[in-house]
PDB file of C-alpha atoms in Angstrom:
ATOM      1  CA  MET A   1     -13.725  -0.468  55.759  1.00 46.00           C
ATOM      2  CA  ASN A   2     -16.855   0.697  57.559  1.00 47.00           C
ATOM      3  CA  GLN A   3     -18.264   2.340  54.446  1.00 48.00           C
ATOM      4  CA  TYR A   4     -18.343  -1.092  52.760  1.00 45.00           C
ATOM      5  CA  VAL A   5     -19.484  -3.156  55.751  1.00 43.00           C
ATOM      6  CA  ARG A   6     -22.520  -1.069  56.572  1.00 48.00           C
ATOM      7  CA  PRO A   7     -24.300  -1.468  53.207  1.00 48.00           C
ATOM      8  CA  VAL A   8     -23.802  -5.247  53.294  1.00 44.00           C
ATOM      9  CA  ALA A   9     -25.201  -5.453  56.828  1.00 50.00           C
ATOM     10  CA  TRP A  10     -28.162  -3.269  55.853  1.00 43.00           C
ATOM     11  CA  TRP A  11     -29.108  -5.474  52.903  1.00 44.00           C
ATOM     12  CA  ARG A  12     -28.848  -8.575  55.046  1.00 53.00           C
ATOM     13  CA  LEU A  13     -31.144  -6.969  57.597  1.00 47.00           C
ATOM     14  CA  PHE A  14     -33.559  -5.930  54.851  1.00 45.00           C
ATOM     15  CA  GLY A  15     -33.635  -9.492  53.488  1.00 50.00           C
ATOM     16  CA  LEU A  16     -34.309 -10.902  56.945  1.00 49.00           C
ATOM     17  CA  MET A  17     -37.156  -8.432  57.535  1.00 52.00           C
ATOM     18  CA  LEU A  18     -38.677  -9.237  54.127  1.00 48.00           C
ATOM     19  CA  ALA A  19     -38.569 -12.971  54.807  1.00 50.00           C
ATOM     20  CA  LEU A  20     -40.120 -12.466  58.235  1.00 49.00           C
ATOM     21  CA  TYR A  21     -42.885 -10.276  56.790  1.00 46.00           C
ATOM     22  CA  SER A  22     -43.641 -12.862  54.098  1.00 46.00           C
ATOM     23  CA  ALA A  23     -43.881 -15.639  56.668  1.00 44.00           C
ATOM     24  CA  VAL A  24     -46.216 -13.623  58.890  1.00 43.00           C
ATOM     25  CA  TRP A  25     -48.376 -12.572  55.936  1.00 42.00           C
ATOM     26  CA  SER A  26     -48.629 -16.145  54.658  1.00 42.00           C
ATOM     27  CA  GLY A  27     -49.567 -17.448  58.116  1.00 44.00           C
ATOM     28  CA  THR A  28     -52.218 -14.764  58.512  1.00 43.00           C
ATOM     29  CA  ALA A  29     -53.693 -15.487  55.089  1.00 43.00           C
ATOM     30  CA  ALA A  30     -53.830 -19.196  55.856  1.00 44.00           C
ATOM     31  CA  ALA A  31     -55.452 -18.583  59.235  1.00 44.00           C
ATOM     32  CA  GLN A  32     -58.187 -16.520  57.583  1.00 66.00           C
ATOM     33  CA  ALA A  33     -59.184 -19.328  55.192  1.00 88.00           C
ATOM     34  CA  ALA A  34     -62.249 -20.758  56.949  1.00 94.00           C
ATOM     35  CA  GLY A  35     -63.736 -22.666  54.043  1.00 96.00           C
ATOM     36  CA  THR A  36     -63.996 -23.238  50.302  1.00 97.00           C
ATOM     37  CA  VAL A  37     -66.792 -22.925  47.757  1.00 97.00           C
ATOM     38  CA  ILE A  38     -67.510 -26.489  46.581  1.00 95.00           C
ATOM     39  CA  GLN A  39     -70.796 -26.032  44.667  1.00 93.00           C
ATOM     40  CA  LEU A  40     -72.148 -22.976  42.880  1.00 94.00           C
ATOM     41  CA  THR A  41     -74.921 -22.042  40.493  1.00 91.00           C
ATOM     42  CA  ALA A  42     -75.068 -18.472  39.145  1.00 90.00           C
ATOM     43  CA  THR A  43     -73.623 -15.670  41.304  1.00 93.00           C
ATOM     44  CA  LEU A  44     -71.985 -15.590  44.748  1.00 97.00           C
ATOM     45  CA  SER A  45     -70.176 -12.496  46.009  1.00 97.00           C
ATOM     46  CA  ALA A  46     -68.225 -11.681  49.159  1.00 97.00           C
ATOM     47  CA  LEU A  47     -67.873  -8.289  50.800  1.00 96.00           C
ATOM     48  CA  ARG A  48     -64.356  -8.330  52.233  1.00 92.00           C
ATOM     49  CA  GLY A  49     -62.305  -5.400  53.485  1.00 88.00           C
ATOM     50  CA  GLY A  50     -64.691  -2.869  51.972  1.00 89.00           C
ATOM     51  CA  ALA A  51     -64.505  -4.448  48.509  1.00 95.00           C
ATOM     52  CA  THR A  52     -66.950  -6.783  46.792  1.00 96.00           C
ATOM     53  CA  ARG A  53     -65.473  -9.855  45.092  1.00 95.00           C
ATOM     54  CA  ILE A  54     -67.171 -12.379  42.840  1.00 96.00           C
ATOM     55  CA  LEU A  55     -66.443 -15.897  44.089  1.00 97.00           C
ATOM     56  CA  SER A  56     -66.184 -19.037  41.995  1.00 95.00           C
ATOM     57  CA  MET A  57     -65.652 -22.751  42.542  1.00 95.00           C
ATOM     58  CA  LYS A  58     -62.727 -23.358  44.931  1.00 95.00           C
ATOM     59  CA  SER A  59     -62.705 -19.725  46.120  1.00 96.00           C
ATOM     60  CA  GLU A  60     -61.747 -19.317  49.769  1.00 96.00           C
ATOM     61  CA  VAL A  61     -64.188 -17.960  52.330  1.00 97.00           C
ATOM     62  CA  GLN A  62     -62.677 -16.002  55.195  1.00 96.00           C
ATOM     63  CA  ARG A  63     -63.773 -14.960  58.657  1.00 95.00           C
ATOM     64  CA  GLY A  64     -65.531 -11.606  58.395  1.00 95.00           C
ATOM     65  CA  ASP A  65     -66.819 -12.207  54.844  1.00 97.00           C
ATOM     66  CA  THR A  66     -70.372 -11.211  53.995  1.00 98.00           C
ATOM     67  CA  LEU A  67     -71.635 -13.707  51.432  1.00 98.00           C
ATOM     68  CA  VAL A  68     -74.448 -12.732  49.072  1.00 98.00           C
ATOM     69  CA  THR A  69     -76.360 -14.863  46.567  1.00 97.00           C
ATOM     70  CA  GLN A  70     -78.428 -13.332  43.807  1.00 94.00           C
ATOM     71  CA  ARG A  71     -81.659 -14.452  42.176  1.00 91.00           C
ATOM     72  CA  ASP A  72     -81.661 -18.170  41.267  1.00 90.00           C
ATOM     73  CA  SER A  73     -78.204 -18.586  42.872  1.00 94.00           C
ATOM     74  CA  TYR A  74     -77.203 -21.426  45.181  1.00 95.00           C
ATOM     75  CA  ALA A  75     -73.804 -21.763  46.828  1.00 96.00           C
ATOM     76  CA  GLN A  76     -72.289 -24.401  49.065  1.00 95.00           C
ATOM     77  CA  VAL A  77     -69.278 -23.802  51.322  1.00 97.00           C
ATOM     78  CA  GLN A  78     -67.306 -26.496  53.093  1.00 96.00           C
ATOM     79  CA  PHE A  79     -65.429 -25.386  56.212  1.00 96.00           C
ATOM     80  CA  THR A  80     -62.183 -26.780  57.549  1.00 96.00           C
ATOM     81  CA  ASP A  81     -64.023 -28.699  60.306  1.00 94.00           C
ATOM     82  CA  ASN A  82     -65.937 -30.530  57.521  1.00 93.00           C
ATOM     83  CA  SER A  83     -69.212 -28.701  58.152  1.00 93.00           C
ATOM     84  CA  THR A  84     -71.106 -27.245  55.186  1.00 94.00           C
ATOM     85  CA  ILE A  85     -73.579 -24.469  54.547  1.00 95.00           C
ATOM     86  CA  THR A  86     -75.787 -24.123  51.486  1.00 95.00           C
ATOM     87  CA  LEU A  87     -77.031 -20.631  50.703  1.00 96.00           C
ATOM     88  CA  ARG A  88     -80.331 -20.205  48.901  1.00 96.00           C
ATOM     89  CA  PRO A  89     -81.166 -17.411  46.422  1.00 96.00           C
ATOM     90  CA  ASN A  90     -81.450 -13.821  47.697  1.00 96.00           C
ATOM     91  CA  THR A  91     -79.496 -14.636  50.845  1.00 97.00           C
ATOM     92  CA  THR A  92     -77.060 -12.527  52.846  1.00 98.00           C
ATOM     93  CA  LEU A  93     -74.836 -14.206  55.444  1.00 98.00           C
ATOM     94  CA  ARG A  94     -71.951 -12.764  57.438  1.00 98.00           C
ATOM     95  CA  LEU A  95     -69.324 -15.111  58.889  1.00 97.00           C
ATOM     96  CA  GLU A  96     -68.802 -13.237  62.140  1.00 96.00           C
ATOM     97  CA  ASP A  97     -66.307 -15.661  63.645  1.00 96.00           C
ATOM     98  CA  TYR A  98     -64.604 -18.921  62.822  1.00 96.00           C
ATOM     99  CA  GLN A  99     -62.084 -20.764  64.979  1.00 95.00           C
ATOM    100  CA  PHE A 100     -60.991 -24.334  64.347  1.00 94.00           C
ATOM    101  CA  ASP A 101     -57.776 -26.068  65.349  1.00 91.00           C
ATOM    102  CA  GLN A 102     -57.623 -29.834  65.068  1.00 88.00           C
ATOM    103  CA  LYS A 103     -55.442 -29.940  68.181  1.00 89.00           C
ATOM    104  CA  ALA A 104     -57.447 -27.470  70.314  1.00 89.00           C
ATOM    105  CA  PRO A 105     -61.160 -28.425  70.601  1.00 88.00           C
ATOM    106  CA  GLY A 106     -61.624 -25.972  73.461  1.00 88.00           C
ATOM    107  CA  LYS A 107     -61.072 -23.039  71.112  1.00 90.00           C
ATOM    108  CA  ASP A 108     -63.666 -24.127  68.530  1.00 92.00           C
ATOM    109  CA  GLY A 109     -66.244 -21.595  67.440  1.00 95.00           C
ATOM    110  CA  ILE A 110     -68.374 -20.564  64.486  1.00 96.00           C
ATOM    111  CA  VAL A 111     -70.830 -17.659  64.495  1.00 97.00           C
ATOM    112  CA  MET A 112     -72.847 -16.871  61.373  1.00 97.00           C
ATOM    113  CA  ASN A 113     -75.228 -13.949  61.051  1.00 98.00           C
ATOM    114  CA  LEU A 114     -78.060 -14.829  58.670  1.00 98.00           C
ATOM    115  CA  VAL A 115     -79.199 -11.340  57.696  1.00 97.00           C
ATOM    116  CA  LYS A 116     -81.845 -12.549  55.263  1.00 97.00           C
ATOM    117  CA  GLY A 117     -82.714 -15.514  53.110  1.00 97.00           C
ATOM    118  CA  GLY A 118     -82.197 -19.225  53.619  1.00 96.00           C
ATOM    119  CA  LEU A 119     -79.415 -21.471  54.846  1.00 94.00           C
ATOM    120  CA  ARG A 120     -79.004 -25.239  55.080  1.00 94.00           C
ATOM    121  CA  SER A 121     -76.448 -26.242  57.697  1.00 93.00           C
ATOM    122  CA  VAL A 122     -74.711 -29.590  58.065  1.00 91.00           C
ATOM    123  CA  THR A 123     -72.503 -29.553  61.131  1.00 90.00           C
ATOM    124  CA  GLY A 124     -68.952 -30.837  61.365  1.00 91.00           C
ATOM    125  CA  LEU A 125     -66.557 -31.162  64.275  1.00 92.00           C
ATOM    126  CA  ILE A 126     -67.322 -27.753  65.783  1.00 92.00           C
ATOM    127  CA  GLY A 127     -70.011 -28.258  68.403  1.00 84.00           C
ATOM    128  CA  LYS A 128     -69.595 -32.026  68.473  1.00 84.00           C
ATOM    129  CA  ARG A 129     -66.171 -32.641  70.011  1.00 84.00           C
ATOM    130  CA  GLY A 130     -66.278 -29.974  72.739  1.00 73.00           C
ATOM    131  CA  ASN A 131     -68.643 -27.121  73.586  1.00 82.00           C
ATOM    132  CA  GLN A 132     -71.987 -27.787  71.894  1.00 81.00           C
ATOM    133  CA  ASP A 133     -72.725 -24.052  72.082  1.00 87.00           C
ATOM    134  CA  ALA A 134     -69.714 -23.288  69.868  1.00 92.00           C
ATOM    135  CA  TYR A 135     -71.882 -23.379  66.703  1.00 94.00           C
ATOM    136  CA  LYS A 136     -74.358 -20.502  66.351  1.00 95.00           C
ATOM    137  CA  ILE A 137     -76.558 -18.992  63.648  1.00 97.00           C
ATOM    138  CA  GLN A 138     -77.600 -15.463  64.590  1.00 97.00           C
ATOM    139  CA  THR A 139     -80.720 -13.798  63.190  1.00 97.00           C
ATOM    140  CA  SER A 140     -82.661 -10.636  63.993  1.00 96.00           C
ATOM    141  CA  THR A 141     -85.134 -12.390  66.308  1.00 96.00           C
ATOM    142  CA  ALA A 142     -83.405 -15.566  67.542  1.00 97.00           C
ATOM    143  CA  ILE A 143     -80.181 -17.512  67.811  1.00 97.00           C
ATOM    144  CA  ILE A 144     -80.070 -21.049  66.410  1.00 96.00           C
ATOM    145  CA  GLY A 145     -77.727 -23.490  68.125  1.00 93.00           C
ATOM    146  CA  ILE A 146     -76.950 -27.079  67.265  1.00 86.00           C
ATOM    147  CA  ARG A 147     -77.820 -30.203  69.124  1.00 77.00           C
ATOM    148  CA  GLY A 148     -77.577 -32.207  65.915  1.00 69.00           C
ATOM    149  CA  SER A 149     -76.308 -32.363  62.381  1.00 82.00           C
ATOM    150  CA  GLU A 150     -78.589 -30.964  59.661  1.00 91.00           C
ATOM    151  CA  GLY A 151     -81.245 -28.281  59.460  1.00 93.00           C
ATOM    152  CA  GLU A 152     -82.727 -25.369  57.518  1.00 94.00           C
ATOM    153  CA  THR A 153     -82.910 -21.789  58.763  1.00 97.00           C
ATOM    154  CA  MET A 154     -84.735 -18.960  57.019  1.00 97.00           C
ATOM    155  CA  ALA A 155     -84.538 -15.322  58.111  1.00 97.00           C
ATOM    156  CA  CYS A 156     -87.688 -13.680  56.780  1.00 97.00           C
ATOM    157  CA  ALA A 157     -88.148 -10.758  59.172  1.00 94.00           C
ATOM    158  CA  ALA A 158     -88.004  -8.445  56.152  1.00 90.00           C
ATOM    159  CA  GLY A 159     -89.520 -10.971  53.757  1.00 91.00           C
ATOM    160  CA  CYS A 160     -88.086 -13.913  51.817  1.00 94.00           C
ATOM    161  CA  GLU A 161     -89.220 -13.154  48.298  1.00 93.00           C
ATOM    162  CA  GLY A 162     -87.388 -15.422  45.858  1.00 93.00           C
ATOM    163  CA  THR A 163     -85.543 -17.505  48.446  1.00 94.00           C
ATOM    164  CA  THR A 164     -87.825 -20.403  47.515  1.00 93.00           C
ATOM    165  CA  SER A 165     -90.832 -20.474  45.205  1.00 90.00           C
ATOM    166  CA  LYS A 166     -93.140 -20.390  48.232  1.00 90.00           C
ATOM    167  CA  SER A 167     -91.281 -18.259  50.769  1.00 93.00           C
ATOM    168  CA  GLY A 168     -92.526 -14.893  49.528  1.00 92.00           C
ATOM    169  CA  GLY A 169     -95.880 -15.455  51.248  1.00 91.00           C
ATOM    170  CA  LEU A 170     -94.487 -16.301  54.698  1.00 94.00           C
ATOM    171  CA  PRO A 171     -95.380 -14.104  57.669  1.00 95.00           C
ATOM    172  CA  PRO A 172     -92.323 -12.096  58.842  1.00 97.00           C
ATOM    173  CA  GLY A 173     -90.031 -13.907  61.253  1.00 97.00           C
ATOM    174  CA  VAL A 174     -87.327 -16.548  61.530  1.00 98.00           C
ATOM    175  CA  TYR A 175     -88.059 -20.182  60.724  1.00 98.00           C
ATOM    176  CA  HIS A 176     -86.082 -23.335  61.385  1.00 97.00           C
ATOM    177  CA  VAL A 177     -86.710 -26.979  60.573  1.00 96.00           C
ATOM    178  CA  THR A 178     -84.497 -29.810  61.787  1.00 94.00           C
ATOM    179  CA  ASN A 179     -83.741 -32.604  59.336  1.00 92.00           C
ATOM    180  CA  SER A 180     -81.757 -34.803  61.722  1.00 91.00           C
ATOM    181  CA  ASP A 181     -80.953 -34.851  65.455  1.00 91.00           C
ATOM    182  CA  MET A 182     -81.683 -31.615  67.327  1.00 92.00           C
ATOM    183  CA  TYR A 183     -81.354 -27.827  67.129  1.00 95.00           C
ATOM    184  CA  ILE A 184     -82.271 -25.151  69.666  1.00 95.00           C
ATOM    185  CA  MET A 185     -83.894 -21.752  69.033  1.00 97.00           C
ATOM    186  CA  VAL A 186     -83.178 -19.103  71.668  1.00 97.00           C
ATOM    187  CA  THR A 187     -84.554 -15.606  72.320  1.00 97.00           C
ATOM    188  CA  ASN A 188     -84.324 -13.240  75.273  1.00 97.00           C
ATOM    189  CA  GLN A 189     -87.431 -14.863  76.746  1.00 97.00           C
ATOM    190  CA  GLY A 190     -86.761 -18.547  76.384  1.00 97.00           C
ATOM    191  CA  SER A 191     -85.781 -21.409  74.123  1.00 97.00           C
ATOM    192  CA  VAL A 192     -87.292 -24.366  72.328  1.00 97.00           C
ATOM    193  CA  LEU A 193     -85.742 -27.623  71.142  1.00 96.00           C
ATOM    194  CA  ILE A 194     -86.532 -28.474  67.522  1.00 96.00           C
ATOM    195  CA  GLY A 195     -86.430 -32.179  66.728  1.00 95.00           C
ATOM    196  CA  PRO A 196     -86.456 -33.986  63.367  1.00 94.00           C
ATOM    197  CA  GLY A 197     -89.355 -32.852  61.205  1.00 94.00           C
ATOM    198  CA  GLN A 198     -90.332 -30.050  63.606  1.00 96.00           C
ATOM    199  CA  PHE A 199     -90.615 -26.366  62.684  1.00 97.00           C
ATOM    200  CA  GLY A 200     -89.595 -23.553  65.032  1.00 98.00           C
ATOM    201  CA  PHE A 201     -90.579 -19.906  64.675  1.00 98.00           C
ATOM    202  CA  SER A 202     -89.651 -16.550  66.208  1.00 98.00           C
ATOM    203  CA  ASN A 203     -90.820 -13.080  65.216  1.00 97.00           C
ATOM    204  CA  ASP A 204     -89.634 -11.117  68.274  1.00 97.00           C
ATOM    205  CA  ILE A 205     -86.365 -11.392  70.199  1.00 97.00           C
ATOM    206  CA  ASN A 206     -88.305 -10.428  73.336  1.00 97.00           C
ATOM    207  CA  LYS A 207     -90.884 -13.211  73.040  1.00 97.00           C
ATOM    208  CA  PRO A 208     -90.412 -16.968  73.500  1.00 98.00           C
ATOM    209  CA  PRO A 209     -89.912 -18.991  70.297  1.00 98.00           C
ATOM    210  CA  VAL A 210     -92.584 -21.550  69.442  1.00 98.00           C
ATOM    211  CA  LEU A 211     -93.005 -24.856  67.636  1.00 98.00           C
ATOM    212  CA  LEU A 212     -95.350 -24.697  64.660  1.00 97.00           C
ATOM    213  CA  GLY A 213     -97.943 -27.340  63.912  1.00 95.00           C
ATOM    214  CA  GLY A 214     -96.333 -28.148  60.563  1.00 94.00           C
ATOM    215  CA  ASP A 215     -94.603 -26.738  57.514  1.00 95.00           C
ATOM    216  CA  PRO A 216     -95.775 -23.131  57.056  1.00 95.00           C
ATOM    217  CA  GLY A 217     -94.822 -23.271  53.379  1.00 92.00           C
ATOM    218  CA  LEU A 218     -91.046 -22.939  53.305  1.00 93.00           C
ATOM    219  CA  GLY A 219     -90.515 -24.880  50.078  1.00 89.00           C
ATOM    220  CA  ILE A 220     -87.264 -26.283  51.442  1.00 87.00           C
ATOM    221  CA  THR A 221     -87.165 -29.419  49.268  1.00 80.00           C
ATOM    222  CA  GLN A 222     -86.198 -27.213  46.328  1.00 68.00           C
ATOM    223  CA  ILE A 223     -82.402 -27.307  46.293  1.00 72.00           C
ATOM    224  CA  PRO A 224     -80.030 -28.513  43.568  1.00 71.00           C
ATOM    225  CA  PHE A 225     -77.451 -30.311  45.689  1.00 66.00           C
ATOM    226  CA  SER A 226     -76.671 -31.675  49.121  1.00 57.00           C
ATOM    227  CA  LEU A 227     -73.463 -32.892  50.758  1.00 42.00           C
ATOM    228  CA  GLY A 228     -73.235 -36.674  50.920  1.00 41.00           C
ATOM    229  CA  SER A 229     -72.004 -38.578  53.945  1.00 36.00           C
ATOM    230  CA  LYS A 230     -68.491 -38.957  52.495  1.00 35.00           C
ATOM    231  CA  GLY A 231     -68.161 -35.498  51.041  1.00 36.00           C
ATOM    232  CA  SER A 232     -69.705 -36.380  47.658  1.00 34.00           C
ATOM    233  CA  VAL A 233     -72.333 -34.155  46.111  1.00 35.00           C
ATOM    234  CA  GLN A 234     -75.690 -35.758  45.446  1.00 37.00           C
ATOM    235  CA  GLU A 235     -79.186 -34.669  44.538  1.00 37.00           C
ATOM    236  CA  CYS A 236     -81.320 -33.776  47.529  1.00 39.00           C
ATOM    237  CA  SER A 237     -84.383 -35.961  47.913  1.00 34.00           C
ATOM    238  CA  PRO A 238     -87.604 -34.428  49.275  1.00 31.00           C
ATOM    239  CA  ARG A 239     -88.079 -34.662  52.997  1.00 32.00           C
TER     240      ARG A 239
END
């Protein structure tokens, strides 16, 4: 009898292990989905797990992805907390961390490393319903934190040729302009609050950031789309 019972028990055990593995894998995959591509012109790629993948409309973006836009490429990603980012041409951005649970505001967190190029950020629930320092944009010379809802950040420490039609002539450094409410720029030597219409600048992590007297020539009105107040896509009007 034993020679017949054992194989049956083994296959039952195998089936249970397979089901358990599938459930764990599915839960892990779902947890890694931080956002979705909702607008795209030309080419957006993601470096993930050592492999480069070409993304398209409705592609998922995961924590740890390095997103890259090519020449004349714009891409917009909507995250699960309803925040959005719009990547400009010739931009490289790494999603270092993303944590959002509707039922656990205390665990919120998003950290993006803007390696080069330009980024428009429209904040969602992260940073608004709990720790306001939970939303961060890292660059080579400063960290940008939110105290508001919409702004533009450009990492031009190694140049921003092609990010906008004007950005190639900018002095090296990191620039930020706030469109609404408030952002904060932080270095090792201090911080500065950047209000609506103001431009912040940093070219050295070991020097205080400063407010500029006006637009240094970012060309930030040139963008093909912007996220509307109810999630609709609309043309961006000049600011």
